[in-house]
Each structure stands twice: as structure tokens, then as C-alpha cells.
XYZ file of C-alpha atoms in Angstrom:
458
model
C 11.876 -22.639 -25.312
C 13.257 -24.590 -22.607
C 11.074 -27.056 -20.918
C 10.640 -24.841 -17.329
C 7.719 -25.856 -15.642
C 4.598 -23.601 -16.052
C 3.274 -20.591 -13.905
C -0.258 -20.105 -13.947
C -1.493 -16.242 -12.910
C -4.609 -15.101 -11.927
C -5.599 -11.786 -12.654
C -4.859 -9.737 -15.733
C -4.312 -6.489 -14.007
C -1.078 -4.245 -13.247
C 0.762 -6.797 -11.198
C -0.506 -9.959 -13.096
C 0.931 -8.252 -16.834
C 3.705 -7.161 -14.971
C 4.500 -10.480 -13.973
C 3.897 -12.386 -16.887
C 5.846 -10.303 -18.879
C 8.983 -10.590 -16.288
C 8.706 -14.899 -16.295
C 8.882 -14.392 -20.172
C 12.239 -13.260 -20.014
C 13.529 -16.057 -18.168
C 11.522 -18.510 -21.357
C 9.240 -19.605 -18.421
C 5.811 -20.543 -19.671
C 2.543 -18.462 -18.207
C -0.769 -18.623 -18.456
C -2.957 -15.531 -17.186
C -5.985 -16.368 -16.800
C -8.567 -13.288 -16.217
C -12.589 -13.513 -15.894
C -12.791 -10.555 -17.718
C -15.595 -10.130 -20.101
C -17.589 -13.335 -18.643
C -17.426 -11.628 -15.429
C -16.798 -8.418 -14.291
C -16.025 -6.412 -10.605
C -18.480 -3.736 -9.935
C -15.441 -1.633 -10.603
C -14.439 -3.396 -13.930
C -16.070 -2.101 -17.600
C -13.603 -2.650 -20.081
C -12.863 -6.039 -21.696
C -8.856 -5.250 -21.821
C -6.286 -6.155 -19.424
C -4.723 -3.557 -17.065
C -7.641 -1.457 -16.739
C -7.318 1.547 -14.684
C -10.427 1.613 -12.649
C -10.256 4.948 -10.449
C -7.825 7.582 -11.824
C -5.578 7.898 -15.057
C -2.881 8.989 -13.003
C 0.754 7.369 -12.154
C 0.925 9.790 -9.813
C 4.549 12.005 -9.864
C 7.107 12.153 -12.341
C 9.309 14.323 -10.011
C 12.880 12.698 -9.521
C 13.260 13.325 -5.973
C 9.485 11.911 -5.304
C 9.419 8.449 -3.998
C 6.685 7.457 -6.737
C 8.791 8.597 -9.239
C 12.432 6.922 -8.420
C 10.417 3.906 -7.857
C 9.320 4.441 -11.700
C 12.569 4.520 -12.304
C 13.098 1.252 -10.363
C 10.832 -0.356 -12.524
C 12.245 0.851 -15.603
C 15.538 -1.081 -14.860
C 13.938 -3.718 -14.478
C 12.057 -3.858 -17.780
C 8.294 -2.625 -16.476
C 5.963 -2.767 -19.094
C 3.704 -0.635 -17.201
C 5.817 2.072 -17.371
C 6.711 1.258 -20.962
C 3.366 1.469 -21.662
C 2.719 4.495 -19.670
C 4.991 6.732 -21.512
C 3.394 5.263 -24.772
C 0.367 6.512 -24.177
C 1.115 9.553 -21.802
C -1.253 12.797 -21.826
C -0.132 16.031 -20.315
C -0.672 16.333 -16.571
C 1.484 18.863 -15.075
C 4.552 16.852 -13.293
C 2.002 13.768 -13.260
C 2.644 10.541 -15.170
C -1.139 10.213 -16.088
C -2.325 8.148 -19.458
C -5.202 7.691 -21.698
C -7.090 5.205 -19.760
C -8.230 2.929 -23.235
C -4.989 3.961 -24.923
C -2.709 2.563 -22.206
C -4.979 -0.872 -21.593
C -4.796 -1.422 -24.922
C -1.092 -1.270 -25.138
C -0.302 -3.954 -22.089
C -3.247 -6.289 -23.844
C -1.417 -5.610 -27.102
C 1.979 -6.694 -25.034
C 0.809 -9.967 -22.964
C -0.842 -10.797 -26.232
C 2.085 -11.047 -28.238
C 4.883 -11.867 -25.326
C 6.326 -15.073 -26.002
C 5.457 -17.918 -24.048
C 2.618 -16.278 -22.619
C -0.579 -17.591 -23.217
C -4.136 -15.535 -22.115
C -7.368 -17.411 -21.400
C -10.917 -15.694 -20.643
C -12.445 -17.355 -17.626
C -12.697 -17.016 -13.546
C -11.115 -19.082 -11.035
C -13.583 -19.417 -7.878
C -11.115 -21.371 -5.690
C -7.041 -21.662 -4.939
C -8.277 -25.403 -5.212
C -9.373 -24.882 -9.016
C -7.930 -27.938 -11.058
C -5.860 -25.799 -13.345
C -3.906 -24.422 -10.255
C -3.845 -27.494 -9.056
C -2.261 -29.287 -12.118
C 0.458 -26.451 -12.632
C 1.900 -27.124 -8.788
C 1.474 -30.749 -9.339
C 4.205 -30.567 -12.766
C 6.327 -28.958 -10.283
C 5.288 -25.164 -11.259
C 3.648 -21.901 -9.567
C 0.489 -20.259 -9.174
C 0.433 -16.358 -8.834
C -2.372 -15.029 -7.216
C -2.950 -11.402 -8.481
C -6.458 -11.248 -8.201
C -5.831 -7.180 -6.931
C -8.331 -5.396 -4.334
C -11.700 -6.375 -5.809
C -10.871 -10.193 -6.155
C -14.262 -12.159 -6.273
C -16.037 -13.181 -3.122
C -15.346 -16.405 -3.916
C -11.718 -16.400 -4.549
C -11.718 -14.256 -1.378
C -13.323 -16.645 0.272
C -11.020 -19.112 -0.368
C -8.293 -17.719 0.321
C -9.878 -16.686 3.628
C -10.257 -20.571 4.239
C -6.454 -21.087 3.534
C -5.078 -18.327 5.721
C -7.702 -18.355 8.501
C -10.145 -15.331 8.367
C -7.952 -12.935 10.933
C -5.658 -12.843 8.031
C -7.531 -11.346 5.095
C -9.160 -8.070 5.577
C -12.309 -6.524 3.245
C -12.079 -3.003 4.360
C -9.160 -1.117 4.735
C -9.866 1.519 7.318
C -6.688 4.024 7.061
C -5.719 7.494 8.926
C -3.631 9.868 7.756
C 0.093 9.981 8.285
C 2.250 12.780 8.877
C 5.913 13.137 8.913
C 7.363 13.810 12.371
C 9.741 16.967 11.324
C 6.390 18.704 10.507
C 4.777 18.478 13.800
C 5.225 21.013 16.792
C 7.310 19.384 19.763
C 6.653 22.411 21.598
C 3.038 21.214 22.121
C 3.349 17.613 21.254
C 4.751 15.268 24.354
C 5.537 11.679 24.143
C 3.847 9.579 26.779
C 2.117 6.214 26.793
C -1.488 6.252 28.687
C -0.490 5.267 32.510
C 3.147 5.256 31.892
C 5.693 3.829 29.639
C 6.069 0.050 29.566
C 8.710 -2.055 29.900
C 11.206 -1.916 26.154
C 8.878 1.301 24.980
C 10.671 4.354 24.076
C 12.136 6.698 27.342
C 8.369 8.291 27.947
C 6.410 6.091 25.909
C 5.633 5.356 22.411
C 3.236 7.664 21.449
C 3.169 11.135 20.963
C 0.000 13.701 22.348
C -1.896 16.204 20.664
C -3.168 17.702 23.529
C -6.860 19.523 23.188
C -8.516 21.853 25.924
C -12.432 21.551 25.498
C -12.897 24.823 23.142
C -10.066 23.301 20.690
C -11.763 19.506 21.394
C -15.188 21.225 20.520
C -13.907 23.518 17.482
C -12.541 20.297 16.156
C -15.497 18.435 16.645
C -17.394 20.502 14.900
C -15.314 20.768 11.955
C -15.347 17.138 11.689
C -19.148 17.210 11.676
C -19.214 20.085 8.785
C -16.431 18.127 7.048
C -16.975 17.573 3.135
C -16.606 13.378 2.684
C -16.106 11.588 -0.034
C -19.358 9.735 -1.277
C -18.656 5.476 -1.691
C -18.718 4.347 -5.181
C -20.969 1.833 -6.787
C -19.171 -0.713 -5.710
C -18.027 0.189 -2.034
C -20.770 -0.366 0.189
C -21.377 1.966 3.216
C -20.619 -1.228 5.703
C -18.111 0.164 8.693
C -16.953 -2.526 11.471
C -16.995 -1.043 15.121
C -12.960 -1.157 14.747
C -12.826 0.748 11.838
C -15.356 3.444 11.980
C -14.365 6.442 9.997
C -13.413 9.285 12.719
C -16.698 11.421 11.205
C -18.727 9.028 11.823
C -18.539 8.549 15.408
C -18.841 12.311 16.172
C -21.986 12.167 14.598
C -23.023 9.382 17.752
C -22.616 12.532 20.184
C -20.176 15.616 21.344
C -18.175 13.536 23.607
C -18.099 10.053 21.841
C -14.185 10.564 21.077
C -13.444 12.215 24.366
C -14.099 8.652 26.031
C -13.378 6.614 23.048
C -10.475 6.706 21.123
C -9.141 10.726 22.129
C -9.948 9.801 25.869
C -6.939 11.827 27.783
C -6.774 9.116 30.534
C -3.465 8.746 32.105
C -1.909 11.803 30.365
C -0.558 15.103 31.625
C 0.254 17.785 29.228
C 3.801 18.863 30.267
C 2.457 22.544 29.434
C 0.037 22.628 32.078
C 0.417 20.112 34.332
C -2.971 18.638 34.165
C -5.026 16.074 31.695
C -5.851 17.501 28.271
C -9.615 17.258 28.117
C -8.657 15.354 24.732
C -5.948 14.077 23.121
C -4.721 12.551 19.118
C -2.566 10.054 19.977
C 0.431 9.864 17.229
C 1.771 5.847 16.433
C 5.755 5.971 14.941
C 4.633 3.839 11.403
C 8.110 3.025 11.033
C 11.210 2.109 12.864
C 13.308 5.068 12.491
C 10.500 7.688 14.094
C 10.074 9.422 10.636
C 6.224 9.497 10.101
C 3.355 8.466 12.170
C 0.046 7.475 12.098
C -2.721 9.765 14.020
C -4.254 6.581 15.665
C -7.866 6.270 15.519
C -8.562 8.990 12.859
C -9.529 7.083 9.452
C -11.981 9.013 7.481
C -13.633 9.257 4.494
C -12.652 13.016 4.253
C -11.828 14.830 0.965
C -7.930 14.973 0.933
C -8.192 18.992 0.992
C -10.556 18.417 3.916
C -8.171 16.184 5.949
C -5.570 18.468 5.618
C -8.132 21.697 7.132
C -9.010 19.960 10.101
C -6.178 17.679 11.500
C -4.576 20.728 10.927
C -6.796 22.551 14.030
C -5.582 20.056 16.398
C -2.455 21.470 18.774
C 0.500 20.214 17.349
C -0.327 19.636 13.919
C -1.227 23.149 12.251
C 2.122 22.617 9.643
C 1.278 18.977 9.431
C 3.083 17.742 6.279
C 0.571 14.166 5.118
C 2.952 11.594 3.636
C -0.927 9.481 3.092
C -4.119 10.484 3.489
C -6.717 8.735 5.347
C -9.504 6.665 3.618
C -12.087 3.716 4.390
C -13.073 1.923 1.689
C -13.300 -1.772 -0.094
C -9.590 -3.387 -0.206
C -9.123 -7.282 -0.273
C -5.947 -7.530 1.305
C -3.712 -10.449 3.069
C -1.922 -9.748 6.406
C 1.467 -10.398 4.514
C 4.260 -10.592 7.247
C 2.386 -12.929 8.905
C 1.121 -15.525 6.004
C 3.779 -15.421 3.574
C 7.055 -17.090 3.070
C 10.218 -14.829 2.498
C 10.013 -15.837 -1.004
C 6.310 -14.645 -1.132
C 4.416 -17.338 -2.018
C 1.850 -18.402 1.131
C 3.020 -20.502 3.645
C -0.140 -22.412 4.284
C 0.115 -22.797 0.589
C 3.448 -23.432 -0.297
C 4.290 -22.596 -4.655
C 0.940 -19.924 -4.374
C 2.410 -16.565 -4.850
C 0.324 -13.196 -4.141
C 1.395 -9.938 -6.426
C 0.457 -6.413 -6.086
C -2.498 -5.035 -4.099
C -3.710 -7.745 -2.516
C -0.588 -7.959 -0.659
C -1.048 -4.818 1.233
C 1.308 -2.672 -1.293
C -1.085 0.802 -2.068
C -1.857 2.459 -5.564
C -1.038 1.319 -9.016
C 2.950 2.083 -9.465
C 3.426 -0.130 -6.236
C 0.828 -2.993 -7.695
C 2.619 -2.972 -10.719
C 5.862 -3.029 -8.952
C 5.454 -6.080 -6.651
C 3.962 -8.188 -9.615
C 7.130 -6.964 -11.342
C 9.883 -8.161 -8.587
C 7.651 -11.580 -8.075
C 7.828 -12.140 -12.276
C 11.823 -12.077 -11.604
C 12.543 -13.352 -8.793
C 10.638 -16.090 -9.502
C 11.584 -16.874 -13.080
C 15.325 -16.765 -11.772
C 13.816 -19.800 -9.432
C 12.148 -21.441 -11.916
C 14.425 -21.484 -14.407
C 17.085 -22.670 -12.036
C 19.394 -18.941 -12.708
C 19.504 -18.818 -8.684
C 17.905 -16.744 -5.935
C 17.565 -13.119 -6.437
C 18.346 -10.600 -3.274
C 15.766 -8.231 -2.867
C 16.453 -4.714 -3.789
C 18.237 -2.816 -0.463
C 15.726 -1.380 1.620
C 17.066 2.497 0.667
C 15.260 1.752 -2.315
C 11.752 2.673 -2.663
C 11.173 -0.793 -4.174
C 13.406 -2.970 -1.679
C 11.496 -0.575 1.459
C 8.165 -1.634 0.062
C 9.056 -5.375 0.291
C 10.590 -5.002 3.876
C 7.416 -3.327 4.752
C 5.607 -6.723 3.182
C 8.285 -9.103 5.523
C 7.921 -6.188 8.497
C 5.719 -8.150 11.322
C 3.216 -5.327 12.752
C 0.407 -5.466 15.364
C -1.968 -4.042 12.720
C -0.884 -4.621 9.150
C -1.916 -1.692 7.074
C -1.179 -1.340 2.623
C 0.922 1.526 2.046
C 2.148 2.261 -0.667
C 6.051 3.313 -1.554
C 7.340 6.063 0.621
C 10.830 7.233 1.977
C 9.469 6.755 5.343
C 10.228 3.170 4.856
C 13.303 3.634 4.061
C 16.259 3.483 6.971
C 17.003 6.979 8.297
C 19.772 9.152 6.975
C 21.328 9.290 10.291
C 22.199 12.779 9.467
C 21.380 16.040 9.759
C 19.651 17.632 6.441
C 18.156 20.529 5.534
C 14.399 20.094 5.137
C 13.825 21.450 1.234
C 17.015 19.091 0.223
C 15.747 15.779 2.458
C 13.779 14.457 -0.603
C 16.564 14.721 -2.954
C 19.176 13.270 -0.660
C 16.794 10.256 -0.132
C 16.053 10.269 -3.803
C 19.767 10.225 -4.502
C 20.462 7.120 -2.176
C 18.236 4.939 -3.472
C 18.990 5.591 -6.709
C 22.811 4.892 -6.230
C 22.041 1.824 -3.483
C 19.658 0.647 -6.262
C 22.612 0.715 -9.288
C 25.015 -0.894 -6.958
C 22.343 -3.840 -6.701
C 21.490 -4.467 -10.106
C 25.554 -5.083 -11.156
C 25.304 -7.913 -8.108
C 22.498 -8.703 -9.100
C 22.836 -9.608 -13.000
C 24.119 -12.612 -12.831
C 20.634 -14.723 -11.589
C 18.617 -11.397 -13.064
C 17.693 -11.131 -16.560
C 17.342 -7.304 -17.109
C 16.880 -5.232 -20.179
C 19.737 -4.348 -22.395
């Protein structure tokens, strides 16, 4: 093996294998090192690496889903996740979903034997541990992929590197719903008091308007809403900023009237008067194709989410690209504290991978350790710098989306609606496919430029 400086990884989950099996390729020597069984999350049971903690699922295998062509993404690039997944697949409709002991035991099986890779049991408390600091020090890297339930320590280090405003412990997220599903006819774009100066003509925010029965009726439904009930490990600690939408309801009938649904500065075109309530809709991407219904995270059942936004004027054929949630997420506010090449600017050769980045769900957290593993063994081993994947991909749009600078950083995981519009007009049953179909062909035309610095399967 060539003499290539040594990467050090912490964290033997999705994006840590992932990553370690991508520098192998490029004869770069890792060492994961992963606390696992000396110490365990709450979350955490099983002694092997890549444990799947809260579902068995992949998610789609449809072609024309986002999840899946970003599967497919992976598979170019030599994923062992999804190597592994197929391995040790069980059926599940037009799911990718895997025997949860099966499919650990296959990636432990892999790091295990990968050459050059090397696995040791033990926790790091601190980016200022002395075996991080002795890999930068011979001129190597340190890949932080610690995921969303990295110890309070490590945390809290971090935290000390990147100044607290820039890590987050809860991840308090509302639903998202594609703009070609919601009713214009009700909906009006207008920004509280007028539009400012470089907003959108009107303002930058669309309005649900509510009268007081349809404020009430949804209310109420809120209040009668089935939740989801926090896990062992995710404490029922809210922050006044992210309060799930449920739970302030409960403080009193008109406690989102004057909070966060206050109609203030609004007049429904329809009537020409203030709503007595309105859901204010944020654009969550440049192109206008999906936004966020601002101020409405919840810890709703998914069914449930979908019954009750659903009441609100405007939204009754609401089509959710995400669902809402609140729960326990370590993540870094990435456009703001990392370096283009992803490793931490206040912490120059420390590279984050997968969740803790603010990517969302498994294939994505797999994904991101996957791209850092390359690109960074093409560094490393001096083969050049790899161009990201083009953002019509599902895997270059969740990268942009990691460089994209936003007021309020949210994860997300991989979506078309970060992808660049199709600047066309499409029917709506073949808009999936046609975005499916771009990235796939954007993606191909990347990986022939890209071969040269890449080293890819065969």
C-alpha cells in the first residue's frame, strides 16, 4: 500500500462504513474507531457496526422516487450500504427494507475485512483526543461521523469549536408541501405589513387564510390529534422556539391566533378584510417548488399530519414532500461552519459525514459519508479534486443544500425539490419521472468527467 497519510473516523455507523470503505479504494489507510460495546447511545443495543436503530426500511425502491435514484447514485459509486442492503433484503412491498441483524452483520463483516482498514473498540470524548490529534499532525484527516446521537461529550466539544449557535440538539421540523398541490384560489402571497425591499412582487410568503369557525375546527383537531409518544431516549424537553404546534394549543384557544398564525398586516384578497388566522407558507427552496408551513412542527402521527393541515383553506389536496417531527438530532449548521471541501473551518482537516451534517434518514447518511470517503481519498492520495455531483442529481442537490446559506438551517433529507426547476411545463403524474430521468442522465454525464481523479467500481 502506498504510504498516504492516515484518516482516522469516528463513528461506525452508515456514513462512517461508508466512508471507510470509499478511502480504501484509493489504498488510503483508516481507522474507525466506534465506542460500541464499552459504551452505548440510549438508542444503540447491538455490538455491530451500522446498526439500524429506528426502522428496517431504505425507504423506496421506485425509479422515479428521489430515494431510490439516489440508491442508484450510490451504487455507481460503489455503496456498500446498498450492497449490503440487497444482501440481506426482506420483502416490503416497493420498499428497500432489510433484516436489521442480517444487514449489520454484513457491513461489520465488510469494514472488517476491507483492506487497509483497521477497527478499534473505544469512545472519543473530545475533537482534541490525542489520536485525532496525531493523525492531522502526520499530515492526515479526521472524519467526524459520530451521527444524531453523538455523546454529550463529543457534542460538547464540538459545540466549543463551532460556537454553541451552531450545533443544534433538537430538531424541531414542520411539514412541507409541494406548491403545485396547494389551492391559489384561496392561498395569496403577501408578507405581514407589506413586501420588503428584494422580496418577491407581494411578498415572500404565501397565506392560508382561516375565518374563526375554520381557526376553531382546526384548533380543535390539533388538540384531539393522535402524537407520537418520545422514545427512551428522546426526552420530552421543547425550547420556546421550537414548541411542537400541539403543544401550544393546549396553552389556550387563541395562543396561535396571536402567536405564530397572528393575521396582522394581512388582507385576504377574497374578502377584503384580515383572516382571523392565517398558516403562513416559507418557499424551502429557490425555485418556489415546496414550502415549509412556518411555525407548524409537531409530533403528529404522519397519517395525522396529513388529516389536519389538510382542514386549513388552501391545503385540503396538500401533497407532503416531509413530514413534520420534533425530536433528538445532533446536528451542525453546515453552510455556515464548513469549508467547501467539508471539513470544519474552525477546524481545518476535521471532516463531518452523514447526519450530523443536517442530511435526513439513512440512504442520505450513508450517502454523504460515501461522497466524503471519495472525494477525500482522491485528495489524499494526491488523484486531484473531485467536482461534486450536478445539483439535478439527488446526491449533488443534497450537498448544495449542505453549501446553501439559510436563515434557519434545517436536515432534509434527498428530495427533487432541491433540485433546479425544469423550467418547463409537465404534466403532474409524469413530473417525477422527468426529474428522475434528469438526474439520472446529468449524473452519467458526471461520472465519465469525473473518472479520471474518481476511483469507481468496475
Amino acid at each position: 500500500m502506498p504510504n498516504h497519510p492516515r484518516v482516522v473516523i469516528v463513528g461506525g455507523g452508515l456514513a462512517g462504513c461508508e466512508c471507510a470503505q470509499a478511502l480504501s479504494r484509493y489504498d488510503i489507510p483508516v481507522t474507525i474507531l466506534e465506542q460500541k460495546p464499552q459504551s452505548y447511545s440510549p438508542a444503540h443495543r447491538n455490538a455491530n457496526l451500522a446498526e439500524l436503530v429506528c426502522s428496517n426500511s431504505l425507504r423506496s425502491a421506485d425509479p422515479t422516487a428521489a430515494v431510490g435514484v439516489l440508491k442508484s447514485e450510490m451504487a455507481e459509486l460503489g455503496s456498500a450500504v446498498i450492497d449490503a442492503a440487497m444482501e440481506t433484503r426482506v420483502p416490503a412491498g416497493k420498499a428497500l427494507a432489510v433484516d436489521r441483524d442480517a444487514f449489520a452483520a454484513a457491513m461489520t463483516r465488510r469494514i472488517e475485512t476491507a483492506p487497509g482498514v483497521s477497527l478499534e473498540r473505544r469512545h472519543i470524548p473530545s475533537l482534541d483526543d490525542e489520536v485525532l490529534q496525531r493523525a492531522l499532525d502526520e499530515g492526515g484527516a479526521v472524519v467526524i461521523a459520530a451521527g444524531p446521537l453523538a455523546s454529550e461529550p463529543l457534542s460538547e466539544s464540538i459545540a466549543a469549536a463551532l460556537g454553541a449557535e451552531h450545533l443544534y440538539f433538537y430538531d424541531a421540523i414542520a411539514p412541507i408541501v409541494t406548491a403545485d398541490s396547494l389551492d391559489m384560489n384561496i392561498c395569496f402571497r403577501a408578507s405581514r405589513y407589506g413586501a420588503d425591499e428584494g422580496e418577491t412582487e407581494g411578498g415572500d410568503y404565501l397565506n392560508c387564510p382561516m375565518n374563526e369557525a375554520e381557526y376553531d375546527r382546526f384548533v380543535e383537531a390539533l388538540l384531539a390529534g393522535e402524537t407520537v409518544p418520545c422514545r427512551e431516549f428522546e426526552k420530552e424537553i421543547h425550547f420556546e422556539g421550537c414548541m411542537p404546534v400541539e403543544a401550544l394549543a393546549e396553552r389556550g384557544r387563541l395562543t396561535l391566533a396571536y402567536g405564530s398564525f397572528k393575521p396582522v398586516g394581512l388582507v385576504d384578497p377574497r374578502t377584503g378584510e384580515r383572516p382571523f388566522a392565517v398558516i403562513q407558507l416559507r418557499a424551502e427552496n429557490r425555485e418556489g417548488g415546496s414550502y415549509n408551513l412556518v411555525g407548524c412542527q409537531t409530533k403528529l402521527t404522519y397519517p395525522e399530519q396529513k388529516r389536519i393541515f389538510r382542514l386549513v383553506p388552501g391545503l385540503e389536496n396538500a401533497e407532503f414532500e416531509r413530514m413534520g417531527s420534533v425530536h433528538r438530532n445532533t446536528f451542525v449548521d453546515s453552510p455556515r461552519v464548513l469549508s467547501q471541501q467539508g471539513d470544519l473551518i474552525a477546524r481545518p482537516g476535521v471532516y463531518l459525514a452523514g447526519q450530523i451534517t443536517g442530511v435526513e434518514g439513512y440512504v442520505e447518511s450513508a450517502a454523504h459519508g460515501l461522497w466524503v470517503g471519495h472525494s477525500l481519498g482522491a485528495r489524499l492520495s494526491a488523484l486531484g479534486e473531485a467536482a461534486e455531483p450536478p445539483e439535478t442529481s439527488v446526491l449533488g442537490a443534497l450537498l448544495g443544500h449542505l453549501h446553501r446559506e439559510a436563515k434557519h438551517f434545517q436536515p432534509s433529507n434527498g428530495n427533487f425539490g432541491l433540485t433546479p426547476a425544469l423550467n418547463r411545463k409537465a404534466p403532474k403524474r409524469m413530473r417525477k419521472e422527468i426529474y428522475a430521468n434528469r438526474a439520472r442522465e446529468d449524473f452519467a454525464a458526471w461520472l465519465e468527467t469525473a473518472a479520471g481523479v474518481l476511483r469507481l467500481p468496475e
